[in-house]
Coordinates of N, CA and C in Angstrom, one line a residue:
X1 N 84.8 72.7 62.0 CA 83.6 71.9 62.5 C 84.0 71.2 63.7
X2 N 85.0 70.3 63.6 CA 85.7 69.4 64.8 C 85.1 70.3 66.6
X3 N 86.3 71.9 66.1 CA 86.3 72.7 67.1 C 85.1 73.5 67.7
X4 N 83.9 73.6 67.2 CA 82.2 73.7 67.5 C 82.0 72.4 68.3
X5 N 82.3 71.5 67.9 CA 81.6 69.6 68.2 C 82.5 69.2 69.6
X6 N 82.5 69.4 70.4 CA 83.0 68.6 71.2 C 83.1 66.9 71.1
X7 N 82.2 66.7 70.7 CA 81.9 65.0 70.7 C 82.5 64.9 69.1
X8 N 82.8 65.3 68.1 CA 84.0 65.4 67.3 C 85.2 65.2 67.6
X9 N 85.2 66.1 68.5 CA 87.1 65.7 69.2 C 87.4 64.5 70.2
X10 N 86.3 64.6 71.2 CA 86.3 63.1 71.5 C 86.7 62.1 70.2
X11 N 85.2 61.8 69.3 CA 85.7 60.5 68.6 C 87.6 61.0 68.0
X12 N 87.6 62.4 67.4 CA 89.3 62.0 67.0 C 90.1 61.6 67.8
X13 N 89.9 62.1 69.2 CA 91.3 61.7 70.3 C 90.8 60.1 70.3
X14 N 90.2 59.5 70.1 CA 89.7 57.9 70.5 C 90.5 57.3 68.8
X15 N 90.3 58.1 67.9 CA 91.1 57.9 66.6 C 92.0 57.1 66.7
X16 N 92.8 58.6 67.4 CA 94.3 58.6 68.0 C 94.7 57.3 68.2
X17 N 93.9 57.5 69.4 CA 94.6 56.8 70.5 C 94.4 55.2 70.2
X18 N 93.6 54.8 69.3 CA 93.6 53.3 68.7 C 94.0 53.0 67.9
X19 N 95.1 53.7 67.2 CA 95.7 53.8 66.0 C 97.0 53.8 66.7
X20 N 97.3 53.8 68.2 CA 98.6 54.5 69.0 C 99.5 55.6 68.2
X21 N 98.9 56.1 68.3 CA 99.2 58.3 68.1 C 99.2 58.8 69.2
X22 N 99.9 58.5 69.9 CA 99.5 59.0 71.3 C 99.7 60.8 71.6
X23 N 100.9 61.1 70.6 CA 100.8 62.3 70.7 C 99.7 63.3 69.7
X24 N 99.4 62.8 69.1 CA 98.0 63.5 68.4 C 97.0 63.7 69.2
X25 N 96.6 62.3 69.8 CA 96.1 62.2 70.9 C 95.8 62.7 72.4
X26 N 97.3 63.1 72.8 CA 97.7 63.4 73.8 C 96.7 65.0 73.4
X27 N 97.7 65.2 71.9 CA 97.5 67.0 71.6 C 96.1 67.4 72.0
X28 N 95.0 66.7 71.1 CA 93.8 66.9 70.9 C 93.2 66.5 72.6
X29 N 93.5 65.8 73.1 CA 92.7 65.7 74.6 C 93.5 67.0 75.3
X30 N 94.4 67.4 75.4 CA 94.6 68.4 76.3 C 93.9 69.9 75.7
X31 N 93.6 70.0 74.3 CA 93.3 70.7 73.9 C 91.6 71.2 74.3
X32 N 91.0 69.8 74.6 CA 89.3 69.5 75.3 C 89.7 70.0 76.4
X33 N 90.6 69.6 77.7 CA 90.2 70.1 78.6 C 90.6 71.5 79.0
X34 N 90.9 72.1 78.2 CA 91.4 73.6 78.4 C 90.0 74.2 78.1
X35 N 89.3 73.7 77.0 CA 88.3 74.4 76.5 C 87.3 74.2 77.6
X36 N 87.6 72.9 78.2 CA 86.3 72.7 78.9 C 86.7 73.3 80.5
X37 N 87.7 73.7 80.8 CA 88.0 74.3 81.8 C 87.4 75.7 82.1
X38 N 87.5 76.2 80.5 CA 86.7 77.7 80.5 C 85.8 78.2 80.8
X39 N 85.3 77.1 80.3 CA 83.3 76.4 79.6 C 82.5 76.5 81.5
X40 N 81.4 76.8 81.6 CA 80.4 76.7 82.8 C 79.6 75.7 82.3
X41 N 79.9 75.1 81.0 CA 79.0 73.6 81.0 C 79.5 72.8 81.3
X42 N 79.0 71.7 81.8 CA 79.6 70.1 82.0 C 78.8 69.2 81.2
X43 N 79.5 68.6 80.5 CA 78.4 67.5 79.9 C 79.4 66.3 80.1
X44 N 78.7 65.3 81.2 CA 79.4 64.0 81.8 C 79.6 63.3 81.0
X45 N 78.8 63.1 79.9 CA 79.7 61.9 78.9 C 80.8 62.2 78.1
X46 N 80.7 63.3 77.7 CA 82.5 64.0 77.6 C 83.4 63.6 78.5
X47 N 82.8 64.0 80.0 CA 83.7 64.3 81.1 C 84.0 62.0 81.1
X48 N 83.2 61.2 80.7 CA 83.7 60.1 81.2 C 84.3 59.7 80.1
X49 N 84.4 60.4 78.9 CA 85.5 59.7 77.6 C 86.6 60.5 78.1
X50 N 86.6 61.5 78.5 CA 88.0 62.1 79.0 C 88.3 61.0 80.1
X51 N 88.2 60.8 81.4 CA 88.2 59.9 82.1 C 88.7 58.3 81.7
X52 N 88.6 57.9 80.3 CA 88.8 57.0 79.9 C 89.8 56.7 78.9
X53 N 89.9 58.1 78.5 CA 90.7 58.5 77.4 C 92.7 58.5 78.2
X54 N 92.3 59.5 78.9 CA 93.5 59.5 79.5 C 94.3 58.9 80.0
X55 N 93.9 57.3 80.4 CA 95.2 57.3 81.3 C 95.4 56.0 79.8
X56 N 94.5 55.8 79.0 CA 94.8 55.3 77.1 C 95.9 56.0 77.2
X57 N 96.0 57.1 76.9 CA 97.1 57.7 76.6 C 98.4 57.8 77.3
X58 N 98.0 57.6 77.9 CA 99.4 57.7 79.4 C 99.8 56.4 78.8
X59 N 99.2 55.0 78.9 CA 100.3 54.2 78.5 C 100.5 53.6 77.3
X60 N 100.0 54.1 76.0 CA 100.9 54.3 74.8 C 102.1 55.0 75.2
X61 N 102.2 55.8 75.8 CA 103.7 56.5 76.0 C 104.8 55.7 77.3
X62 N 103.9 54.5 77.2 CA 104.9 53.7 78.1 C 104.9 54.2 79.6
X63 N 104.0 54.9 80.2 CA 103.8 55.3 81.1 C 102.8 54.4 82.1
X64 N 103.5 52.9 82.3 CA 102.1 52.3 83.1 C 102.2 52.3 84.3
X65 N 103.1 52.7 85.1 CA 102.2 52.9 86.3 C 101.5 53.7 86.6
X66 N 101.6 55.0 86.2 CA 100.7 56.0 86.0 C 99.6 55.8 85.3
X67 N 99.6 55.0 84.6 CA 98.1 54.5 83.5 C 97.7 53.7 84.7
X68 N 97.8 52.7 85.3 CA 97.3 52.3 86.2 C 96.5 52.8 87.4
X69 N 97.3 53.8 87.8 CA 96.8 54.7 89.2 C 95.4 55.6 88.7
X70 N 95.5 56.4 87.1 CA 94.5 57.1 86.6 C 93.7 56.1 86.3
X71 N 93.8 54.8 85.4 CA 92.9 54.2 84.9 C 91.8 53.4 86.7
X72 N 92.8 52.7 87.7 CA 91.4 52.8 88.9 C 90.9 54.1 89.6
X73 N 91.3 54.9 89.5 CA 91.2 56.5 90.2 C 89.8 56.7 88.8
X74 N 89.7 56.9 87.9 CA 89.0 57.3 87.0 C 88.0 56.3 87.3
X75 N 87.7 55.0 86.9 CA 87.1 54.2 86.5 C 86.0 54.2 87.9
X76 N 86.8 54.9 89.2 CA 85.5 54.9 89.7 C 85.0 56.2 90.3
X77 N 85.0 57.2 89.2 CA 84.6 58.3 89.1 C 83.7 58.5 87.8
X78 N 83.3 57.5 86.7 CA 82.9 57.4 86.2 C 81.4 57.9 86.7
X79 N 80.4 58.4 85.6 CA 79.1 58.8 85.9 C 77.9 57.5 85.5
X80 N 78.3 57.0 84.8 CA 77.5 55.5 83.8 C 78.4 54.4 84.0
X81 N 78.2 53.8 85.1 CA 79.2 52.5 85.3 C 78.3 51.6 83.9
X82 N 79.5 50.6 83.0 CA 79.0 50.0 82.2 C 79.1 50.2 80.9
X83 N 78.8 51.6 81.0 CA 79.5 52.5 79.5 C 80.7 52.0 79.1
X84 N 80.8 52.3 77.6 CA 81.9 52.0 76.9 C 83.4 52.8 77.3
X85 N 83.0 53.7 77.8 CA 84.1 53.9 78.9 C 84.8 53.3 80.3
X86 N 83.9 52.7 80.6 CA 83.6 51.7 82.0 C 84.3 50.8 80.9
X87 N 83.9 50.1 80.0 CA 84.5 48.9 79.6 C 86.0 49.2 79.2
X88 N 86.6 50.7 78.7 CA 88.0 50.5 77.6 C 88.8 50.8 79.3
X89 N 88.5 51.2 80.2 CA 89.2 50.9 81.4 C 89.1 49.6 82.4
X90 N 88.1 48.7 82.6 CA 88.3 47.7 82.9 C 89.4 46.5 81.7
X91 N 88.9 46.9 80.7 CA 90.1 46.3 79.4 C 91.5 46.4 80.2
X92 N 91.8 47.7 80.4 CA 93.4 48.2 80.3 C 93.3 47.9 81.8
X93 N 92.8 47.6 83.1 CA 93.2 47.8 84.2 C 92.8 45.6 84.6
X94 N 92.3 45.5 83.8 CA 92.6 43.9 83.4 C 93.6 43.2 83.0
X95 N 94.3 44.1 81.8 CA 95.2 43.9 81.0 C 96.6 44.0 81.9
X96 N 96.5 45.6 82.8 CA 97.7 45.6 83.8 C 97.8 44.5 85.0
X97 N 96.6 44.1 85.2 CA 96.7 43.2 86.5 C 97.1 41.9 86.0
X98 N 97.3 41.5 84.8 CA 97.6 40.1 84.2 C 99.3 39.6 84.0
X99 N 99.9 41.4 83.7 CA 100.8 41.7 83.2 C 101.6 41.5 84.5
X100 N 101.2 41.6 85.4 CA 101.5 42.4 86.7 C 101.7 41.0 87.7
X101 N 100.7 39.6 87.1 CA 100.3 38.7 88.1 C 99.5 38.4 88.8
X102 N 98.6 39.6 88.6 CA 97.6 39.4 89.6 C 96.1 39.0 88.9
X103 N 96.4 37.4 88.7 CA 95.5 36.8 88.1 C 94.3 36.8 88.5
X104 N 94.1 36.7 90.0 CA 92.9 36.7 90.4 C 91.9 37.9 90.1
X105 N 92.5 39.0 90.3 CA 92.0 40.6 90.2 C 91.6 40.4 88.8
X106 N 92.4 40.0 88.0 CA 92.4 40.4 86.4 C 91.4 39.6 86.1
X107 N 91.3 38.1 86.3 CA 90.0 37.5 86.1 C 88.8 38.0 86.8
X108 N 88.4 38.7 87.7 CA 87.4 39.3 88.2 C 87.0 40.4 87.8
X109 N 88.1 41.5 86.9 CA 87.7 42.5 86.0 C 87.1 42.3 85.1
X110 N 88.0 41.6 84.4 CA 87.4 40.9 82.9 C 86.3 40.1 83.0
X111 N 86.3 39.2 83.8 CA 84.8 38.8 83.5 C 83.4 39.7 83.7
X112 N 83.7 40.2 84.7 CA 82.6 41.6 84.8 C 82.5 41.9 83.7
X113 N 83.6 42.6 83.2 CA 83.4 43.6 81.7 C 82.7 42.6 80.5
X114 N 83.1 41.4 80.5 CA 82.2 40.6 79.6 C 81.1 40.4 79.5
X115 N 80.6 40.4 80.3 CA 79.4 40.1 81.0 C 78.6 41.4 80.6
X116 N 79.4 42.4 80.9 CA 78.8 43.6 81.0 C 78.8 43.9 79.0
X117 N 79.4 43.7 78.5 CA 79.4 44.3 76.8 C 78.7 43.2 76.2
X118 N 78.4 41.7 76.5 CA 77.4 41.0 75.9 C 76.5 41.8 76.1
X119 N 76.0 42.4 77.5 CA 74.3 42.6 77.8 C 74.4 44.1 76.9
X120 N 75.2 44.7 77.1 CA 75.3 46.2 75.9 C 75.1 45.7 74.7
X121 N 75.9 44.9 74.3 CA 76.2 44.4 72.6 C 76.9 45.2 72.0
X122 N 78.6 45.8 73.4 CA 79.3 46.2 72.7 C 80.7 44.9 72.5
X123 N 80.3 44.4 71.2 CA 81.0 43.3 70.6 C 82.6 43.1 70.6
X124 N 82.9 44.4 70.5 CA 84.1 45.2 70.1 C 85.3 44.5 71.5
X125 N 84.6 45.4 72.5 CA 85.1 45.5 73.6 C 85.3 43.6 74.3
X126 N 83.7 43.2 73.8 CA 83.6 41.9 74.4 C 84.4 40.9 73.5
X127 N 84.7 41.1 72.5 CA 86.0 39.9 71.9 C 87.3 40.0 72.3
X128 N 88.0 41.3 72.7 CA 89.3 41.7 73.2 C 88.9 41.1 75.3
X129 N 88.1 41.2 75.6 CA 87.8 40.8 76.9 C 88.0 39.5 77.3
X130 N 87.2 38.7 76.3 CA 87.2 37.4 76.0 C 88.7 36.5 75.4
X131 N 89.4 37.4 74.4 CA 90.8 36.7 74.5 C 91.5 37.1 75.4
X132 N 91.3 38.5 76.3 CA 92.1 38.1 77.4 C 92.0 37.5 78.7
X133 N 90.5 36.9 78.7 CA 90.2 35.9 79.7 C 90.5 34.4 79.0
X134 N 91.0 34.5 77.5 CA 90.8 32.9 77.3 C 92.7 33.0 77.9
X135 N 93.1 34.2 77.3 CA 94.7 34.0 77.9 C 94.7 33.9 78.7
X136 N 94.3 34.4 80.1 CA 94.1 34.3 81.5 C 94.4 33.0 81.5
X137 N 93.0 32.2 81.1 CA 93.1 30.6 81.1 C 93.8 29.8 80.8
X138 N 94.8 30.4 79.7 CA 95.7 29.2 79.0 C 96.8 29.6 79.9
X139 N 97.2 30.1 80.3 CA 98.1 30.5 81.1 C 98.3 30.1 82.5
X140 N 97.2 29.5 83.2 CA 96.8 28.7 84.5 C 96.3 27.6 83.8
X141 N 96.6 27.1 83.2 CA 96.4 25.3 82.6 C 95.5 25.3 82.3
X142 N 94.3 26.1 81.4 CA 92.8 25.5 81.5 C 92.5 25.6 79.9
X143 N 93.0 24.4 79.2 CA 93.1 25.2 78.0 C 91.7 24.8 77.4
X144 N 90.9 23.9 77.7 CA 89.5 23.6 77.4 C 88.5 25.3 77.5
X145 N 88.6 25.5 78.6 CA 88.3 26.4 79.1 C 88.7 27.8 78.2
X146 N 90.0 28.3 77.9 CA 90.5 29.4 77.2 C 90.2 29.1 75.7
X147 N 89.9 27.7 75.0 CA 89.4 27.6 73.9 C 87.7 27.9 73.8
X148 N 87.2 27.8 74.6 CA 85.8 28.2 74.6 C 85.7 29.7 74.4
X149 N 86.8 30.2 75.1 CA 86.5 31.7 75.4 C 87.0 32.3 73.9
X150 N 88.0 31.8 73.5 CA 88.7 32.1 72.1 C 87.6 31.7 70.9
X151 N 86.7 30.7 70.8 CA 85.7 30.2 69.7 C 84.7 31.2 70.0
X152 N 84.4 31.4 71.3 CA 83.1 32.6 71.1 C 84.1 33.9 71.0
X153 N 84.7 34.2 71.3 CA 85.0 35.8 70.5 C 85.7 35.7 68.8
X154 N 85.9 34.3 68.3 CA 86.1 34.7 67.0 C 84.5 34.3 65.9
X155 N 84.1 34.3 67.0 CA 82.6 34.0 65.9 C 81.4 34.9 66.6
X156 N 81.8 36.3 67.0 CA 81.6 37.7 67.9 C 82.5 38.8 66.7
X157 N 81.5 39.9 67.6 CA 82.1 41.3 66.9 C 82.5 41.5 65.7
X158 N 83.5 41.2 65.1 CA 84.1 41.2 63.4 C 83.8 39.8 63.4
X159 N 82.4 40.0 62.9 CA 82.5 38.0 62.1 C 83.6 37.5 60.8
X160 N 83.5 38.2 60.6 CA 84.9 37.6 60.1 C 86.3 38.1 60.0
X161 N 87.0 37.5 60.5 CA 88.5 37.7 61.1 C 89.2 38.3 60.2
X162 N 89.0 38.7 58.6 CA 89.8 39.2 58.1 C 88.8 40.6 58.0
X163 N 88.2 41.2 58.9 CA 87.4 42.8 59.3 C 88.0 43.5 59.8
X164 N 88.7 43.1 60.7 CA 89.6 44.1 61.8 C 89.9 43.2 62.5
X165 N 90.7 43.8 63.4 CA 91.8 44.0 64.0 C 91.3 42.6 65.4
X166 N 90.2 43.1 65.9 CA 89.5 41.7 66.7 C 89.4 40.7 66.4
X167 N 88.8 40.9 65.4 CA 88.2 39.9 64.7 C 89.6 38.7 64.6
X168 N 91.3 39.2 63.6 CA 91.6 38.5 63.4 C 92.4 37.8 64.3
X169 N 92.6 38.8 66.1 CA 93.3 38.5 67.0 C 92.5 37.4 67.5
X170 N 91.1 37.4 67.4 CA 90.5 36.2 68.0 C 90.9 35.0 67.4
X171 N 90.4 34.7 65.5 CA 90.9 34.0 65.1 C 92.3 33.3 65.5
X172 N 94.0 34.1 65.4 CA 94.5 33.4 65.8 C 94.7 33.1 67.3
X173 N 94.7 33.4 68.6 CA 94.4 33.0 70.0 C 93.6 31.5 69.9
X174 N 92.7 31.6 68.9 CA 91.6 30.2 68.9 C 92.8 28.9 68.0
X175 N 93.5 29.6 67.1 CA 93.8 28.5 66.2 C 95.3 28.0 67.2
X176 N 95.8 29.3 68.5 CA 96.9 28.6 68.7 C 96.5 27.7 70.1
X177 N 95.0 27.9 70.5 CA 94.6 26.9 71.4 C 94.5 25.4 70.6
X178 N 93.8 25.4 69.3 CA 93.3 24.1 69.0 C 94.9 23.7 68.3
X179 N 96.0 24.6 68.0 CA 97.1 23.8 67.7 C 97.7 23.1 69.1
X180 N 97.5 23.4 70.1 CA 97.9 22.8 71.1 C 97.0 21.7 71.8
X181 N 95.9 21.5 71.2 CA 95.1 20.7 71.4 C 95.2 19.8 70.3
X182 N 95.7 20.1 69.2 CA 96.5 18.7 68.0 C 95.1 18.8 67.5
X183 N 94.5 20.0 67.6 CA 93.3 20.2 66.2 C 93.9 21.1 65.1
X184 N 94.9 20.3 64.3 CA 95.8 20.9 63.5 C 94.9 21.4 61.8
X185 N 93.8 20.2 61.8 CA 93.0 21.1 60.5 C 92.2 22.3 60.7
X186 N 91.4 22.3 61.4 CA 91.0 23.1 62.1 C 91.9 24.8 62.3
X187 N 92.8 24.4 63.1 CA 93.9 25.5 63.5 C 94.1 26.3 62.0
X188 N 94.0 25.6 61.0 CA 95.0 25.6 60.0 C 94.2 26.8 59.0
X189 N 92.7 26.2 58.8 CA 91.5 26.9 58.0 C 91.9 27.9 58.8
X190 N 92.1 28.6 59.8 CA 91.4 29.6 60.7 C 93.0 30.1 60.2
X191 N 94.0 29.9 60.1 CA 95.3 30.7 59.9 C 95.2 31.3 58.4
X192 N 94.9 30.4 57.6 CA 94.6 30.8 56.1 C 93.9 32.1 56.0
X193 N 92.9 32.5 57.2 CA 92.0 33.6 56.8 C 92.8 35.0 57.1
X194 N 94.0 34.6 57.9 CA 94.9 36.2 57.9 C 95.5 35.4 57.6
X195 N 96.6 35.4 56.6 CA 97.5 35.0 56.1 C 98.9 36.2 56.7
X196 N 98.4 37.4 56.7 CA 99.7 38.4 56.9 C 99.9 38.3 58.4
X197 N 99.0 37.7 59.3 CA 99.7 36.9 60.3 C 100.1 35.6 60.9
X198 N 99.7 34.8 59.6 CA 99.7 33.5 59.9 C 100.8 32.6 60.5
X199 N 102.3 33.7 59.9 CA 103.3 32.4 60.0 C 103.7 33.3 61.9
X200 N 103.0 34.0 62.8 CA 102.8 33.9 63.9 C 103.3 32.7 64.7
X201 N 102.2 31.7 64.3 CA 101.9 30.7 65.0 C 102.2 29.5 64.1
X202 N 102.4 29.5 62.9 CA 102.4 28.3 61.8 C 104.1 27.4 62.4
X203 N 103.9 26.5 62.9 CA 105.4 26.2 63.4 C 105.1 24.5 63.7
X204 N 106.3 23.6 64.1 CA 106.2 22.5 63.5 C 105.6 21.5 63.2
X205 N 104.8 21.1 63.2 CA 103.5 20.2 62.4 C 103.1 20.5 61.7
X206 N 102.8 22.2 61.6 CA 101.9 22.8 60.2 C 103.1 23.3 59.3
X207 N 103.2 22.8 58.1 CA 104.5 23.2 57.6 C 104.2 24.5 57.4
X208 N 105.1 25.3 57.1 CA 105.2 26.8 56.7 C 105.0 27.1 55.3
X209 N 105.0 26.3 54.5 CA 104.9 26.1 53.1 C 103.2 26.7 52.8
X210 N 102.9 26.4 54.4 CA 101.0 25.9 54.3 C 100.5 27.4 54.4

C-alpha cells in the first residue's frame, strides 16, 4: 500500500526522520526520488516535503554544513511559502544560525516562522519556534522577554506537557526561566509534570528530594 501512496512514504520518511532514523529515512526518501525521477508527474507538494525532508536528514547524520547549504537552497525553491515545509526549514535554518552566532539572522527567521504557524495553527512547529526564540532571548539578557515566549508555548500545541515531546520541552525552558527569576513554586509545579526530566534542571534551592 505504502508503495502505490506516494504521500504514505512521505509521512514514513517524516516518521523517520523525527524519531532520528536517519537511515530509514535516508532509505525511504531516496527510494521517492528514484520513483519520481521515472514518473512524468510532478506533484509539488511531494516535491516540497522532499525539499524539506532532506537536508532533515543530512543533519541527523551530523552533516551540518551541508544541511545548511540544502536547507537555504531549498527553502527558497519551495512552491507554498508558509507550508509546513517552509516552517520545518526555517526551524532548522534558525536553529543553525543560533548555533552558529548569528543571532540577528536567527531571530529574524524564527520570528517570521512564528508568526507564520500561529496564523496556520500549526501549533507544533509554533512551540519549538517559540522556545527557540525564548532561548534566543535568554541568552542576550532578556529574560522577561524569553519567559513570555516560554509561557505561551507551554500553554500552546501539547496542552499538556506530559503529551509530547513539545509540550514537555516548553514546560521545562519555562520552569528554568522562572527558576532564574526565583519563581521557585511555580518552576517547581511545572517540573513535577515530567518528572523523567525533571532532575534536568532541579538543582540548588529546589532540593532533589522534590
Amino acid at each position: 500500500v505504502i508503495e502505490r501512496r506516494p504521500k504514505l512514504r512521505i509521512a514514513l520518511c517524516w516518521a523517520y526522520a523525527l524519531l532520528h532514523r536517519h537511515v530509514e529515512a535516508q532509505s525511504v526518501f531516496e527510494q521517492i526520488t528514484r520513483d519520481l525521477a521515472s514518473s512524468d508527474a510532478v506533484d509539488e507538494e511531494i516535491m516540497d516535503h522532499l525539499r524539506a525532508i532532506e537536508p532533515v536528514v543530512v543533519a541527523l547524520a551530523d552533516r551540518f554544513d551541508e544541511s545548511m547549504r540544502l536547507a537555504e537552497h531549498n527553502r527558497s525553491s519551495l512552491t507554498s511559502p508558509g507550508s509546513f515545509s517552509w516552517d520545518i526549514l526555517t526551524i532548522l535554518l534558525g536553529t543553525r544560525f543560533m548555533e552558529l552566532g548569528r543571532f540577528r539572522e536567527a531571530h529574524s527567521l524564527l520570528e517570521a516562522g512564528l508568526q507564520n504557524q500561529r496564523e496556520t495553527g500549526n501549533l507544533l512547529s509554533a512551540t519549538h519556534s517559540a522556545c527557540l526564540l525564548g532561548t534566543l532571548e535568554l541568552t542576550q539578557g532578556r529574560l522577561r522577554k524569553a519567559t513570555e515566549l516560554f509561557r505561551w508555548a507551554a500553554s500552546r500545541g501539547p496542552h499538556d506537557p506530559e503529551s509530547g515531546q513539545a509540550g514537555a520541552a516548553a514546560a521545562i525552558y519555562l520552569a528554568s526561566a522562572l527558576y532564574e527569576m526565583d519563581e521557585l513554586d511555580e518552576a517547581e509545579v511545572l517540573l513535577m509534570k515530567v518528572p523523567v526530566l525533571m532532575g534536568w534542571f532541579i538543582r540548588g534551592k529546589i532540593k532533589p528530594e522534590h
